[in-house]
Amino acid sequence: MAPILADNSSSNLPERDNYVNNGFGYVKNPHLDLLSEDILYHFDLGTRTHDLPSMFGDVKFVCVGGSPNRMRDFAIFIYQELGLDGDGSDITDICAGTDRYSMYKAGPVLSISHGMGIPSISIMLHELIKLLHHAKCRDVTIIRIGTSGGIGIEPGTVVITDIAVDAFFRPQFEQVILDKVVIRNTQLDQKLAESLLHCSKEIDDFPSIIGHTMCTYDFYEGQGRLDGALCSFSKEEKCEYLQRAYIAGVRNIEMESSVFAAMCHLCGLKGIFL
Ligand SMILES: O=P(O)(O)O[C@H]1O[C@H](CO)[C@@H](O)[C@H]1O
Ligand SMILES: O=c1cc[nH]c(=O)[nH]1
């Protein structure tokens, strides 16, 4: 099915990476260099109000997931795993000035909540990538740790995404820019996915596979659920759709993978999606 365009004179553009890199960082936006101050609104951080290089310059891993409490718990877990001073329970939310996202730091690991859905994680990623740029971070790996619905796999299996697909099983993300639909690549770092799979095999009872992840715009109708407030399809139609997804290589469904993969790809950020 072709995308519906607001303006029929506009075409679908498979994106060529024509973005200009701002030096060595991850951002590709010439306008940023002209700003006297860059405000990361939804983090409540800014280049004038915060010393971003000293706060974040040592960051090497960014772990993201939907909910604030989960990401706080994760930060405490990492804090203890790294053997940092204390037990980490007094770790504070760096974004406490806003209730949009929560952010915790444990040594070189940042743990950030992204909310639910593409628009929410997209805003977070724009500000995170600018933060890494302003802080002069290098060689950062971003890892999404979230829940998803498995398709045709044992419950509890961790799916390491190789590519994110849309609800038509197409390996692409459609970004509307001005009045054009731009098609973006959703391939994730294959080497990282394979090395993570390899690590997981060293742990007992840790079923994990590499597979395609389907990214939907909605939890209910968008994922073939029969228990939303609206449902216009039968159980048989739902099963037939999920079977087609499985045949197309989809092993799980969630709601952020496509824009995560597209932004990592374009910005040259190593990304893993779980
Ligand atoms: O487990 P998290 O990271 O919240 O993400 C998953 O859970 C939410 C739906 O319940 C969606 O955002 C989906 O992608
Ligand atoms: O989007 C999601 C997240 C968790 N579980 C699902 O089935 N779907």
Coordinates of C-alpha atoms and ligand atoms in Angstrom, one line a residue:
M1 CA 0.0 0.0 0.0
A2 CA 1.4 3.4 -1.0
P3 CA 1.8 6.0 1.7
I4 CA -0.9 8.6 1.8
L5 CA 0.6 12.0 1.0
A6 CA -0.9 15.3 2.2
D7 CA 0.3 16.8 -1.1
N8 CA -0.1 14.6 -4.1
S9 CA 2.6 16.5 -6.0
S10 CA 5.2 15.4 -3.5
S11 CA 6.9 12.1 -4.0
N12 CA 8.3 9.4 -1.7
L13 CA 12.0 10.0 -1.5
P14 CA 14.4 7.1 -0.6
E15 CA 16.8 9.1 1.4
R16 CA 20.3 9.8 0.2
D17 CA 22.5 10.9 3.1
N18 CA 23.0 14.5 2.0
Y19 CA 23.4 15.7 5.6
V20 CA 26.5 17.7 6.4
N21 CA 28.4 16.4 9.5
N22 CA 29.2 19.0 12.1
G23 CA 32.8 17.9 12.6
F24 CA 33.4 14.6 14.4
G25 CA 30.1 14.3 16.4
Y26 CA 26.9 12.6 15.6
V27 CA 24.8 15.6 14.6
K28 CA 24.2 16.6 11.0
N29 CA 22.6 20.1 11.2
P30 CA 24.5 23.2 10.0
H31 CA 22.0 25.4 11.8
L32 CA 23.1 24.2 15.2
D33 CA 26.5 25.8 14.9
L34 CA 24.8 29.2 14.5
L35 CA 22.9 29.0 17.8
S36 CA 24.2 31.0 20.7
E37 CA 22.6 28.5 23.0
D38 CA 21.2 25.1 22.4
I39 CA 18.3 24.2 24.8
L40 CA 17.5 20.5 25.2
Y41 CA 13.9 21.3 26.2
H42 CA 12.7 17.9 27.2
F43 CA 15.8 17.1 29.2
D44 CA 15.8 20.5 30.9
L45 CA 19.5 20.9 30.0
G46 CA 21.2 23.5 27.8
T47 CA 24.6 24.5 26.6
R48 CA 24.6 27.8 28.6
T49 CA 23.1 26.5 31.8
H50 CA 25.0 23.2 32.0
D51 CA 28.6 22.1 31.5
L52 CA 27.7 19.2 29.2
P53 CA 31.3 18.1 28.5
S54 CA 32.1 17.7 32.2
M55 CA 28.7 16.1 33.0
F56 CA 28.6 13.7 30.1
G57 CA 32.0 13.6 28.4
D58 CA 32.9 10.1 29.7
V59 CA 29.6 8.5 28.4
K60 CA 30.2 5.3 26.3
F61 CA 26.9 3.5 26.6
V62 CA 23.4 4.9 26.6
C63 CA 20.6 2.4 27.6
V64 CA 17.0 3.5 26.8
G65 CA 13.6 2.0 27.7
G66 CA 10.1 3.2 28.0
S67 CA 9.4 3.8 31.6
P68 CA 11.2 6.1 34.1
N69 CA 11.2 3.6 37.0
R70 CA 12.6 0.8 34.9
M71 CA 15.5 3.0 33.8
R72 CA 16.2 4.1 37.4
D73 CA 16.3 0.4 38.5
F74 CA 18.5 -0.4 35.6
A75 CA 20.9 2.5 36.4
I76 CA 21.1 1.2 40.0
F77 CA 21.8 -2.3 38.7
I78 CA 24.6 -1.0 36.5
Y79 CA 26.0 1.2 39.3
Q80 CA 26.4 -1.9 41.5
E81 CA 27.7 -4.1 38.6
L82 CA 30.4 -1.5 38.0
G83 CA 31.4 -1.5 41.7
L84 CA 30.9 2.3 42.0
D85 CA 30.9 4.0 45.4
G86 CA 27.8 3.1 47.5
D87 CA 24.9 1.0 46.4
G88 CA 23.5 3.6 43.9
S89 CA 20.2 3.9 45.6
D90 CA 20.7 7.7 46.0
I91 CA 21.2 8.1 42.2
T92 CA 19.3 11.3 41.1
D93 CA 17.3 12.1 38.0
I94 CA 19.4 14.4 35.8
C95 CA 16.2 15.6 34.1
A96 CA 14.3 16.2 37.3
G97 CA 13.4 19.7 36.1
T98 CA 11.0 18.2 33.5
D99 CA 8.7 15.2 33.8
R100 CA 9.1 14.3 30.1
Y101 CA 12.0 11.9 30.4
S102 CA 14.2 10.6 33.3
M103 CA 17.9 10.2 33.0
Y104 CA 20.4 8.6 35.3
K105 CA 24.2 8.2 35.0
A106 CA 26.2 5.3 36.4
G107 CA 29.9 5.8 35.5
P108 CA 30.1 5.8 31.7
V109 CA 26.5 4.5 31.3
L110 CA 23.5 6.7 30.8
S111 CA 20.1 5.3 31.4
I112 CA 17.1 7.2 29.9
S113 CA 13.4 6.7 29.6
H114 CA 11.9 7.3 26.2
G115 CA 8.1 7.0 26.7
M116 CA 5.9 5.1 24.3
G117 CA 5.9 5.3 20.6
I118 CA 7.8 6.8 17.7
P119 CA 7.2 10.5 18.4
S120 CA 8.3 10.2 22.0
I121 CA 11.5 8.3 21.4
S122 CA 12.3 10.5 18.4
I123 CA 12.2 13.7 20.5
M124 CA 14.4 12.0 23.1
L125 CA 16.9 10.8 20.4
H126 CA 17.2 14.3 18.9
E127 CA 18.1 15.7 22.2
L128 CA 20.3 12.8 23.3
I129 CA 22.3 13.0 20.0
K130 CA 22.8 16.8 20.5
L131 CA 23.8 16.2 24.1
L132 CA 26.5 13.6 23.0
H133 CA 27.7 16.2 20.4
H134 CA 27.9 19.1 22.9
A135 CA 29.6 16.8 25.4
K136 CA 32.1 15.7 22.7
C137 CA 31.4 12.0 23.3
R138 CA 33.0 9.5 21.0
D139 CA 32.4 5.8 20.3
V140 CA 29.1 5.6 22.0
T141 CA 26.8 2.6 21.8
I142 CA 23.1 3.0 22.4
I143 CA 21.1 0.0 23.5
R144 CA 17.3 -0.1 23.7
I145 CA 16.1 -2.4 26.5
G146 CA 12.3 -2.8 26.3
T147 CA 9.4 -5.2 26.2
S148 CA 7.8 -6.5 23.0
G149 CA 5.3 -9.1 21.9
G150 CA 6.8 -12.2 20.4
I151 CA 5.6 -13.9 17.3
G152 CA 6.0 -17.7 17.0
I153 CA 8.7 -17.8 19.6
E154 CA 9.0 -19.1 23.2
P155 CA 7.7 -16.6 25.8
G156 CA 10.7 -14.9 27.4
T157 CA 12.9 -15.1 24.3
V158 CA 15.0 -12.0 23.8
V159 CA 14.8 -10.8 20.2
I160 CA 17.9 -8.9 19.0
T161 CA 16.7 -6.8 16.1
D162 CA 18.6 -7.0 12.8
I163 CA 16.2 -4.7 11.0
A164 CA 13.0 -2.9 11.9
V165 CA 10.1 -3.3 9.5
D166 CA 6.8 -1.4 9.3
A167 CA 3.3 -2.8 9.5
F168 CA 3.6 -3.8 5.8
F169 CA 6.8 -5.7 6.6
R170 CA 8.9 -3.2 4.7
P171 CA 12.4 -2.5 6.0
Q172 CA 11.9 1.3 6.2
F173 CA 10.8 4.2 8.2
E174 CA 8.8 7.1 6.7
Q175 CA 9.7 10.5 8.1
V176 CA 7.6 13.4 7.0
I177 CA 9.8 16.4 6.4
L178 CA 8.0 19.6 5.4
D179 CA 5.4 18.1 3.1
K180 CA 7.5 15.2 1.8
V181 CA 7.6 11.6 2.9
V182 CA 11.2 10.5 3.2
I183 CA 12.1 6.8 3.3
R184 CA 14.8 5.9 5.8
N185 CA 17.0 2.8 6.2
T186 CA 16.2 0.8 9.3
Q187 CA 19.1 -1.6 9.4
L188 CA 20.9 -2.0 12.7
D189 CA 24.5 -2.9 13.3
Q190 CA 24.7 -6.6 12.3
K191 CA 28.1 -7.2 14.0
L192 CA 26.9 -5.8 17.3
A193 CA 23.7 -7.9 17.1
E194 CA 25.8 -11.1 16.4
S195 CA 28.3 -10.4 19.2
L196 CA 25.4 -9.8 21.6
L197 CA 23.8 -13.1 20.5
H198 CA 27.1 -14.8 21.1
C199 CA 27.4 -13.4 24.6
S200 CA 23.8 -14.5 25.4
K201 CA 24.7 -18.1 24.5
E202 CA 27.2 -18.1 27.3
I203 CA 24.4 -17.6 29.9
D204 CA 22.3 -20.6 30.9
D205 CA 18.5 -20.3 30.3
F206 CA 18.8 -17.1 28.3
P207 CA 16.9 -17.8 25.1
S208 CA 17.8 -15.2 22.5
I209 CA 17.6 -14.9 18.7
I210 CA 18.2 -12.4 16.0
G211 CA 15.1 -11.4 14.0
H212 CA 13.1 -8.6 12.4
T213 CA 11.1 -6.4 14.7
M214 CA 7.9 -4.9 13.5
C215 CA 7.3 -1.3 14.7
T216 CA 3.7 -0.2 14.9
Y217 CA 2.1 3.2 15.6
D218 CA -0.4 1.6 18.1
F219 CA -0.5 -1.1 20.8
Y220 CA -4.1 -2.3 20.0
E221 CA -5.4 -2.3 16.5
G222 CA -1.9 -1.7 15.1
Q223 CA -0.7 -5.0 16.7
G224 CA -3.8 -7.0 15.9
R225 CA -5.2 -7.0 19.4
L226 CA -8.8 -8.1 20.0
D227 CA -9.1 -6.2 23.3
G228 CA -8.8 -2.5 22.4
A229 CA -11.7 -0.1 22.5
L230 CA -11.9 -0.5 18.8
C231 CA -11.6 -3.7 16.7
S232 CA -12.9 -4.3 13.2
F233 CA -11.3 -7.6 12.4
S234 CA -11.8 -11.3 13.4
K235 CA -9.5 -13.5 15.3
E236 CA -8.9 -15.4 12.1
E237 CA -7.8 -12.2 10.3
K238 CA -5.5 -11.4 13.1
C239 CA -3.9 -14.8 13.0
E240 CA -3.5 -14.7 9.3
Y241 CA -1.8 -11.2 9.5
L242 CA 0.6 -12.4 12.3
Q243 CA 1.4 -15.6 10.2
R244 CA 2.3 -13.4 7.3
A245 CA 4.5 -11.3 9.6
Y246 CA 6.3 -14.4 10.8
I247 CA 6.9 -15.6 7.2
A248 CA 8.4 -12.1 6.5
G249 CA 10.9 -12.8 9.3
V250 CA 9.2 -10.8 12.0
R251 CA 9.8 -12.2 15.5
N252 CA 8.5 -9.5 17.7
I253 CA 6.4 -6.3 17.7
E254 CA 6.9 -3.1 19.5
M255 CA 6.6 0.7 18.9
E256 CA 10.0 2.4 18.6
S257 CA 12.4 0.3 16.6
S258 CA 12.0 1.9 13.2
V259 CA 12.9 5.5 14.2
F260 CA 15.6 4.3 16.6
A261 CA 17.3 2.3 13.7
A262 CA 16.8 5.2 11.2
M263 CA 18.3 7.8 13.5
C264 CA 21.3 5.6 14.6
H265 CA 22.0 4.8 10.9
L266 CA 21.9 8.4 9.8
C267 CA 23.9 9.8 12.7
G268 CA 26.5 7.1 12.7
L269 CA 25.6 5.9 16.2
K270 CA 26.1 2.2 17.0
G271 CA 22.7 0.9 18.0
I272 CA 21.4 -2.3 19.5
F273 CA 17.7 -2.9 19.8
L274 CA 16.2 -5.5 22.2
Ligands
LIG1 O1 8.9 -1.8 27.1 P1 8.9 -0.4 26.5 O2 10.3 0.1 26.4 O3 8.1 0.6 27.3 O4 8.3 -0.5 25.0 C1 7.2 -1.2 24.7 O5 6.1 -1.1 25.6 C2 5.2 -0.1 25.1 C3 3.8 -0.6 25.0 O6 3.4 -1.2 26.2 C4 5.7 0.4 23.8 O7 6.4 1.6 23.9 C5 6.6 -0.7 23.4 O8 7.6 -0.5 22.4
LIG2 O1 4.4 -2.9 21.9 C1 4.4 -3.9 22.6 C2 5.1 -4.0 23.8 C3 5.0 -5.1 24.6 N1 4.2 -6.1 24.2 C4 3.5 -6.1 23.1 O2 2.8 -7.0 22.7 N2 3.7 -5.0 22.3

